[in-house]
Coordinates of C-alpha atoms in Angstrom, one line a residue:
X413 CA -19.8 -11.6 15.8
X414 CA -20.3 -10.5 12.0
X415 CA -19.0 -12.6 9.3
X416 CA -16.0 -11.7 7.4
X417 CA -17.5 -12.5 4.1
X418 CA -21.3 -11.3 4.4
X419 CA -21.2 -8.8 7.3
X420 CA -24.4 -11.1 8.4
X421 CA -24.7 -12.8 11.3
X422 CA -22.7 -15.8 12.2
X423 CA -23.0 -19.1 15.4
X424 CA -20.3 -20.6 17.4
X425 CA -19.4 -24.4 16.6
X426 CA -17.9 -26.5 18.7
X427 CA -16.8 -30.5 17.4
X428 CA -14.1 -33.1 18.4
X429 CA -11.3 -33.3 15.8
X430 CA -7.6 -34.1 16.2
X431 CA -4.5 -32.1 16.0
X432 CA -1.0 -33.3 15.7
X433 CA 2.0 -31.7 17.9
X434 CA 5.1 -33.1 18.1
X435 CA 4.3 -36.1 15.9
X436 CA 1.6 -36.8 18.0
X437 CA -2.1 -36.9 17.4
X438 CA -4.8 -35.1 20.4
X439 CA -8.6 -34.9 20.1
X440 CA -10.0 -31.4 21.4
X441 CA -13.0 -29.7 21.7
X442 CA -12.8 -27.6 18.0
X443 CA -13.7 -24.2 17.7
X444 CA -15.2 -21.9 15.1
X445 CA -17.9 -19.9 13.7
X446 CA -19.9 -20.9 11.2
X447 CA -21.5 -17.8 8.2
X448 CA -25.2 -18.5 8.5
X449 CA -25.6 -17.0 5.0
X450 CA -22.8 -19.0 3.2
X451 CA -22.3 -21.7 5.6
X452 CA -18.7 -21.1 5.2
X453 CA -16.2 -21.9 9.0
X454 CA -13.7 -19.6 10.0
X455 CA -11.7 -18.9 12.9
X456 CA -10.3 -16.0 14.9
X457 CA -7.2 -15.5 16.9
X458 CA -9.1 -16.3 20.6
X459 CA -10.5 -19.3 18.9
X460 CA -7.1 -20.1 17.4
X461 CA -5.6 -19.7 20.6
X462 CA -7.9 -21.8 22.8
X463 CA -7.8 -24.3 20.0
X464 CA -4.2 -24.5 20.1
X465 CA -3.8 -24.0 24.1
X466 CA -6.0 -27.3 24.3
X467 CA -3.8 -29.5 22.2
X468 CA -0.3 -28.0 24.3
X469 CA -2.2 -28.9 27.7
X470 CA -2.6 -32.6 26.6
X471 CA 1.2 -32.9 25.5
X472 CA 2.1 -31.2 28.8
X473 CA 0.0 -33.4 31.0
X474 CA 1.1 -36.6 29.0
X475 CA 4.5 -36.1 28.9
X476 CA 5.0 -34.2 32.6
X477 CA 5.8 -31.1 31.5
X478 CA 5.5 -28.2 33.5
X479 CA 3.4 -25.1 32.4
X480 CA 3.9 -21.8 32.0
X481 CA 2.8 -20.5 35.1
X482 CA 4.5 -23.2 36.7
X483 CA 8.2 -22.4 34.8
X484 CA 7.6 -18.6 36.2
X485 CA 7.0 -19.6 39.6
X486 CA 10.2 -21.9 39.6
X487 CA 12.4 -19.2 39.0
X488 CA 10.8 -16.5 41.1
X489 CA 10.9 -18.7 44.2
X490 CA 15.0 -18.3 43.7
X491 CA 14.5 -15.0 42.7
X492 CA 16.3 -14.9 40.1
X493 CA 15.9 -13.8 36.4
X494 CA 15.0 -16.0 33.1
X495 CA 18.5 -15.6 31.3
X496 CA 20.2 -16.4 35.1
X497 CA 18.0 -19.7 35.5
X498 CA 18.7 -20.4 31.6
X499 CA 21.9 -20.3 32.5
X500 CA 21.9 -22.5 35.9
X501 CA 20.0 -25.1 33.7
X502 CA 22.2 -25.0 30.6
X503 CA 19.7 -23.7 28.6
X504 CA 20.1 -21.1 25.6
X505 CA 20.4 -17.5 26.9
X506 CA 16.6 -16.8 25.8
X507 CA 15.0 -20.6 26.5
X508 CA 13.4 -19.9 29.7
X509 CA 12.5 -16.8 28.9
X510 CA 10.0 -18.4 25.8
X511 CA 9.1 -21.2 28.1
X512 CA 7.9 -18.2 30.3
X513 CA 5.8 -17.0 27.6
X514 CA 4.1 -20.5 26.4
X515 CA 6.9 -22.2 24.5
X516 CA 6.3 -26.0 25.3
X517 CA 9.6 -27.6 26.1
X518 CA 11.2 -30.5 24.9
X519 CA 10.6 -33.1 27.8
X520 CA 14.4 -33.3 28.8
X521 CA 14.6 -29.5 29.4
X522 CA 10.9 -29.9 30.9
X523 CA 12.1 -32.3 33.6
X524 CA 14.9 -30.3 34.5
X525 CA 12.6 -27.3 34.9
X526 CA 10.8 -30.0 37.6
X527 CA 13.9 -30.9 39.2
X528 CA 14.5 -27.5 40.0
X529 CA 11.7 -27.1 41.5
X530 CA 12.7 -28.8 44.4
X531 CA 15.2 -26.9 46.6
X532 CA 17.0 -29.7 47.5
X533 CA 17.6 -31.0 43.5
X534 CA 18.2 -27.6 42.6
X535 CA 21.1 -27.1 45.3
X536 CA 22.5 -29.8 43.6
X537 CA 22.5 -27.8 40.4
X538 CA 23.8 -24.8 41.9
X539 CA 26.8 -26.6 43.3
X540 CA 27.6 -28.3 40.3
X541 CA 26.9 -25.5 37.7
X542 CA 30.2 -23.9 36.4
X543 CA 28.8 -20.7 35.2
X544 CA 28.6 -19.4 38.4
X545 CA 30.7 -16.8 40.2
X546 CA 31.3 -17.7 44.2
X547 CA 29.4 -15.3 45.0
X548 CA 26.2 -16.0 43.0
X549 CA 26.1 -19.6 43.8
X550 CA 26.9 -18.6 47.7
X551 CA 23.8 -16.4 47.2
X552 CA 21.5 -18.8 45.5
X553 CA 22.5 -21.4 48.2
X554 CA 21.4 -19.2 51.3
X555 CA 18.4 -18.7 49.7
X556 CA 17.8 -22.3 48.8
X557 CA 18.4 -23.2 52.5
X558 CA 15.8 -20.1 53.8
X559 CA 13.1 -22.5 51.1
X560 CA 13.9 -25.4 52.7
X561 CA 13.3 -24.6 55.8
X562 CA 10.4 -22.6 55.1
X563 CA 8.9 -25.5 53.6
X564 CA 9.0 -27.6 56.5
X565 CA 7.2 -25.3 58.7
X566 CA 4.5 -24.3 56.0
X567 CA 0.7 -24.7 57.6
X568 CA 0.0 -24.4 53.5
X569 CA 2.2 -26.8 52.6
X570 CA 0.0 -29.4 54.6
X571 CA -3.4 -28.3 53.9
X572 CA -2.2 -28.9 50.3
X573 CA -0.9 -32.5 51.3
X574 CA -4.2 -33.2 53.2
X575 CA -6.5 -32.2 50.3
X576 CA -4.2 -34.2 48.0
X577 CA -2.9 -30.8 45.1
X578 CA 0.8 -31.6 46.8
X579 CA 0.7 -34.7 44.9
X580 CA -1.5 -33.5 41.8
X581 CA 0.4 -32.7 38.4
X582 CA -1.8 -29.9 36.6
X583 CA -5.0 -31.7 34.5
X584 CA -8.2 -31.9 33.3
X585 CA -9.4 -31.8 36.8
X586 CA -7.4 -28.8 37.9
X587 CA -8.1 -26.9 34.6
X588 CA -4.6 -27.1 33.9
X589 CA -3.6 -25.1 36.6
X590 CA -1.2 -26.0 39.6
X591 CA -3.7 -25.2 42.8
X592 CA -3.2 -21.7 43.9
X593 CA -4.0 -21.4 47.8
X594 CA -3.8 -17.5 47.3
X595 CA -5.4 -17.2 44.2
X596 CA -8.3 -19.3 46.0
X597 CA -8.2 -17.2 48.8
X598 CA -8.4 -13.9 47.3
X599 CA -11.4 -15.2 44.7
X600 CA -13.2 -15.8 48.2
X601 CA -12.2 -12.3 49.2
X602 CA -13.3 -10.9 45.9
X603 CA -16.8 -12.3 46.4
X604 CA -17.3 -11.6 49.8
X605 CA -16.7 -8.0 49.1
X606 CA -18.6 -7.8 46.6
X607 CA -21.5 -10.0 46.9
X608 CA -21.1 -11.3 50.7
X609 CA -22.6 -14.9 49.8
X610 CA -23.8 -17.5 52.0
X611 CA -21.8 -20.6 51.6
X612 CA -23.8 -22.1 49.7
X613 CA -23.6 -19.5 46.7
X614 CA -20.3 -18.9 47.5
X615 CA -19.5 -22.3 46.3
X616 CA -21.7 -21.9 43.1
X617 CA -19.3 -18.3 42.1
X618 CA -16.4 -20.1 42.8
X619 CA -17.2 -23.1 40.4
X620 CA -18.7 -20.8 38.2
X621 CA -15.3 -18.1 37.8
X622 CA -13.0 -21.3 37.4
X623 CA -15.0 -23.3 34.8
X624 CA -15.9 -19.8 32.8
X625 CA -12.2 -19.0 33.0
X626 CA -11.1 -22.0 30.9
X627 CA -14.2 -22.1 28.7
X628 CA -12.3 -18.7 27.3
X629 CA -8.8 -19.5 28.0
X630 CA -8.2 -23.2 28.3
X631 CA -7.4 -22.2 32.1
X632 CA -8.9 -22.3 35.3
X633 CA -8.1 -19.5 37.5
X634 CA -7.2 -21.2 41.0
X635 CA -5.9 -24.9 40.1
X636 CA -8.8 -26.5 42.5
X637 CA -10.8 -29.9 41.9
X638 CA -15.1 -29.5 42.1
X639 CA -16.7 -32.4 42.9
X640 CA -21.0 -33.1 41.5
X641 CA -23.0 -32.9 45.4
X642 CA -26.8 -32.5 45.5
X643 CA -26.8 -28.7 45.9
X644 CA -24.4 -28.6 42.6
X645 CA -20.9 -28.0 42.1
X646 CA -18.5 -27.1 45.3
X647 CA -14.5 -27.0 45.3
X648 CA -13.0 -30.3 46.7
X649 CA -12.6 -30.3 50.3
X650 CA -14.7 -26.5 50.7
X651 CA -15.0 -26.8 54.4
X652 CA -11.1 -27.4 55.1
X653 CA -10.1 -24.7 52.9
X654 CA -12.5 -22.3 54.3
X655 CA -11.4 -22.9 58.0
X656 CA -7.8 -22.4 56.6
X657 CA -8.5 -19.0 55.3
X658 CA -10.9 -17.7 58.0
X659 CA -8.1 -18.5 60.6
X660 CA -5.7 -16.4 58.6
X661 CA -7.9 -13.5 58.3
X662 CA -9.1 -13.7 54.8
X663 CA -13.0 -13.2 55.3
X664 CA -14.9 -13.5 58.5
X665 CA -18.2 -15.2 58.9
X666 CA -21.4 -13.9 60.4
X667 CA -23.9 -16.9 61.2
X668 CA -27.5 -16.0 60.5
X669 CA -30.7 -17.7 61.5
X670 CA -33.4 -18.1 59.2
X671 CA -36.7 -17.2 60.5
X672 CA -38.0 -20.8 60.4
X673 CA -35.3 -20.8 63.4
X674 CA -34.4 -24.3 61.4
X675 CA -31.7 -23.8 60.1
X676 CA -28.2 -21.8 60.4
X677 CA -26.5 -19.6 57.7
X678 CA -22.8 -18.5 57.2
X679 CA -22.3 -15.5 55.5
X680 CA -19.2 -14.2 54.1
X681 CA -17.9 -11.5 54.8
X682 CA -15.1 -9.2 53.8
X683 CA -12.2 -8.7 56.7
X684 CA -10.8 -5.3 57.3
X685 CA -7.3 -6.8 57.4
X686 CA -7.4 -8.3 54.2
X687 CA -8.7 -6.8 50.8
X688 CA -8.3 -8.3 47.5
X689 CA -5.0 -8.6 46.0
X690 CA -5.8 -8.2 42.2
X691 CA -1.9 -8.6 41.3
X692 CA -2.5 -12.6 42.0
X693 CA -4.9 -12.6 38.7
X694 CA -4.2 -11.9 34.7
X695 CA -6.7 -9.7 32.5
X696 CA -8.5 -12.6 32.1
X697 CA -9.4 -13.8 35.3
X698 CA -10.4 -10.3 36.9
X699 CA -12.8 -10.6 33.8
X700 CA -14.3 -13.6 34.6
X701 CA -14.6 -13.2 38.4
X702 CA -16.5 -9.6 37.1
X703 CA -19.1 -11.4 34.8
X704 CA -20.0 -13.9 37.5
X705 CA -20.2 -11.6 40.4
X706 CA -22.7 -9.3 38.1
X707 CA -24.3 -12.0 36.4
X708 CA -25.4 -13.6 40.1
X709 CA -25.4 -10.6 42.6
X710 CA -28.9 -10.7 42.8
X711 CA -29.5 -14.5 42.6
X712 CA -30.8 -16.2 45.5
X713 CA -28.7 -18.7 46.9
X714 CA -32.1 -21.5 45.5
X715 CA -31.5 -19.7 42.2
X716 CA -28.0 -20.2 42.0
X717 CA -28.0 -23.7 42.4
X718 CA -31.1 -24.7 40.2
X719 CA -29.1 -22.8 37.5
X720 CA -26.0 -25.1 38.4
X721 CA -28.0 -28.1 38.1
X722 CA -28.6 -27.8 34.0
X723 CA -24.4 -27.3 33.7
X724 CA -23.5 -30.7 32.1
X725 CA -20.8 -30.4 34.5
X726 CA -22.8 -31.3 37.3
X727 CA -25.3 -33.6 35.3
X728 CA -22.2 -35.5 33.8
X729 CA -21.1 -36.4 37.9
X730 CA -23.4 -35.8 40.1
X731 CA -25.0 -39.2 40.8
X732 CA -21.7 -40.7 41.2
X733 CA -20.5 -37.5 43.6
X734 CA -16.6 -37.8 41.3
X735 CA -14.8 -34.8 40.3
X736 CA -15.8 -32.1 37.3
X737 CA -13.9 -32.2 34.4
X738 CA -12.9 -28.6 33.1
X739 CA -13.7 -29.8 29.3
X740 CA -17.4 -29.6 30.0
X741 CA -17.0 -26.1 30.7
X742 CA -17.0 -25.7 27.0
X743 CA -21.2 -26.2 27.5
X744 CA -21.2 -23.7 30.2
X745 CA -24.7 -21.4 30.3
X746 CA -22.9 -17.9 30.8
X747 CA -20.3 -16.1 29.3
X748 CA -19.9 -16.1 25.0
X749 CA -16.6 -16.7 22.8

């Protein structure tokens, strides 16, 4: 990028400083470009952003807040629109509408927001909400039963229990993302239709499209944990969430033996029945799962994971096998601010 005051040629700079919100102090990862010919800082409106986005994630995770994402999802589940769930809640006609759109709630109207994301709490606001017409709460209710049900029976529901994200509040080990089991899914799709990876690799792209994500956004794409092994970074608990999505058709998997007949590959594959959904991802995250897939279609699956092994995110864990933090993805090799 050219500075603003020379035209010459300027260098991103990164540093720990604190920001207040809300009366309260955060330290973040600062950033800004620096004017190699006058040595003067500046920022622009990304960097302002991701600056910003960092200090908003901390408040959130502090004070249990959901995030945006999260808010959205809430209200979608009921199907219904911002100013009708404003109005279940008690909010002001617009409220959930901004909270939508990255306005961080107070953390009253923030637990509320939780609360309804149960179906069982938020029948209870139904039922006692006097805004209501007979007919919309009678609606809202059938569908709130139809949830609860639905949630009983859910094969998802305990694969997320068994790998522990039912429990798991967004964080600096999620990226600040609620785990995503079809945003996960399809990223595995995209990859094996593109690249059609061994395992192997296909762990390194994953960990690679997630921690490049929220080195530009301050967001991960999926929501998942990656724990430090010896052959580099791999999502938490790869092998059960693999067997999930093979059995419901997302890839299939063609086992290929090496010629030193020592040792088995699995190769993913794309499945007829199910191509990439690209309405699961934002602008953003179809751009980072593009630069990765380019940046390593023709990497070996050795190649890949040398190159993983000088991430600080591996080096910072891998001796004690714990699980990546998404800040060091601010140090990540590929992909510029």
């Amino acid at each position: 990028m050219k500075s603003p005051f020379t035209g010459g040629e300027t260098e991103l700079v990164r540093e720990p400083r604190e920001l207040e919100f809300r009366k309260e102090t955060f330290e973040i990862i600062h950033h800004s470009r620096r004017c190699k010919d006058t040595d003067e800082f500046f920022t622009t409106e990304a960097l302002d952003r991701l600056n910003i986005v960092q200090v908003h994630n901390q408040y959130r995770d502090k004070h249990n807040i959901p995030f945006p994402d999260q808010i959205c999802e809430v209200r979608e589940r009921y199907g219904l629109s911002a100013t009708k769930m404003s109005e279940v809640l008690g909010f002001g006609v617009n409220t959930y509408r901004n909270y939508e759109n990255g306005e961080v709630p107070q953390a009253s109207n923030g637990k509320l927001i939780k609360l309804a994301a149960n179906p069982e709490e938020f029948q209870r606001l139904v039922e006692i909400s006097d805004t209501l017409s007979d007919r919309d709460r009678q609606k809202m209710l059938n569908r709130i039963h139809f949830l609860i049900d639905q949630d009983k029976n859910s094969d998802e529901r305990l694969l997320m229990q068994l790998l522990s994200y039912k429990s798991q509040m967004p964080n600096l080990l999620t990226g600040y993302r609620e785990m995503k089991l079809q945003k996960f899914g399809n990223m595995v799709v995209y990859f094996a239709e593109s690249i059609q990876p061994f395992k192997t690799k296909l762990n390194k792209l994953l960990f690679y499209a997630d921690f490049l994500n929220y080195k530009k956004t301050g967001f991960s794409i999926s929501g998942c944990n990656y724990r430090a092994i010896e052959l580099g970074p791999v999502p938490n608990g790869y092998d059960t969430l693999f067997e999930y999505f093979q059995r419901n058709d997302f890839f299939t998997i063609e086992h290929v033996i090496f010629t030193n007949r020592e040792h088995i590959g699995e190769k993913f594959l794309p499945s007829p029945n199910k191509p990439f959904e690209p309405e699961f991802f934002d602008e953003s995250e179809l751009m980072s799962l593009g630069f990765v897939a380019d940046f390593f279609k023709e990497a070996t699956t050795d190649e890949i994971v040398d190159f993983s092994h000088n991430e600080l995110a591996w080096k910072s864990k891998e001796r004690k096998k714990e699980l990546l933090e998404y800040n060091d993805a601010f140090e990540l090799s590929i992909g510029s601010l």
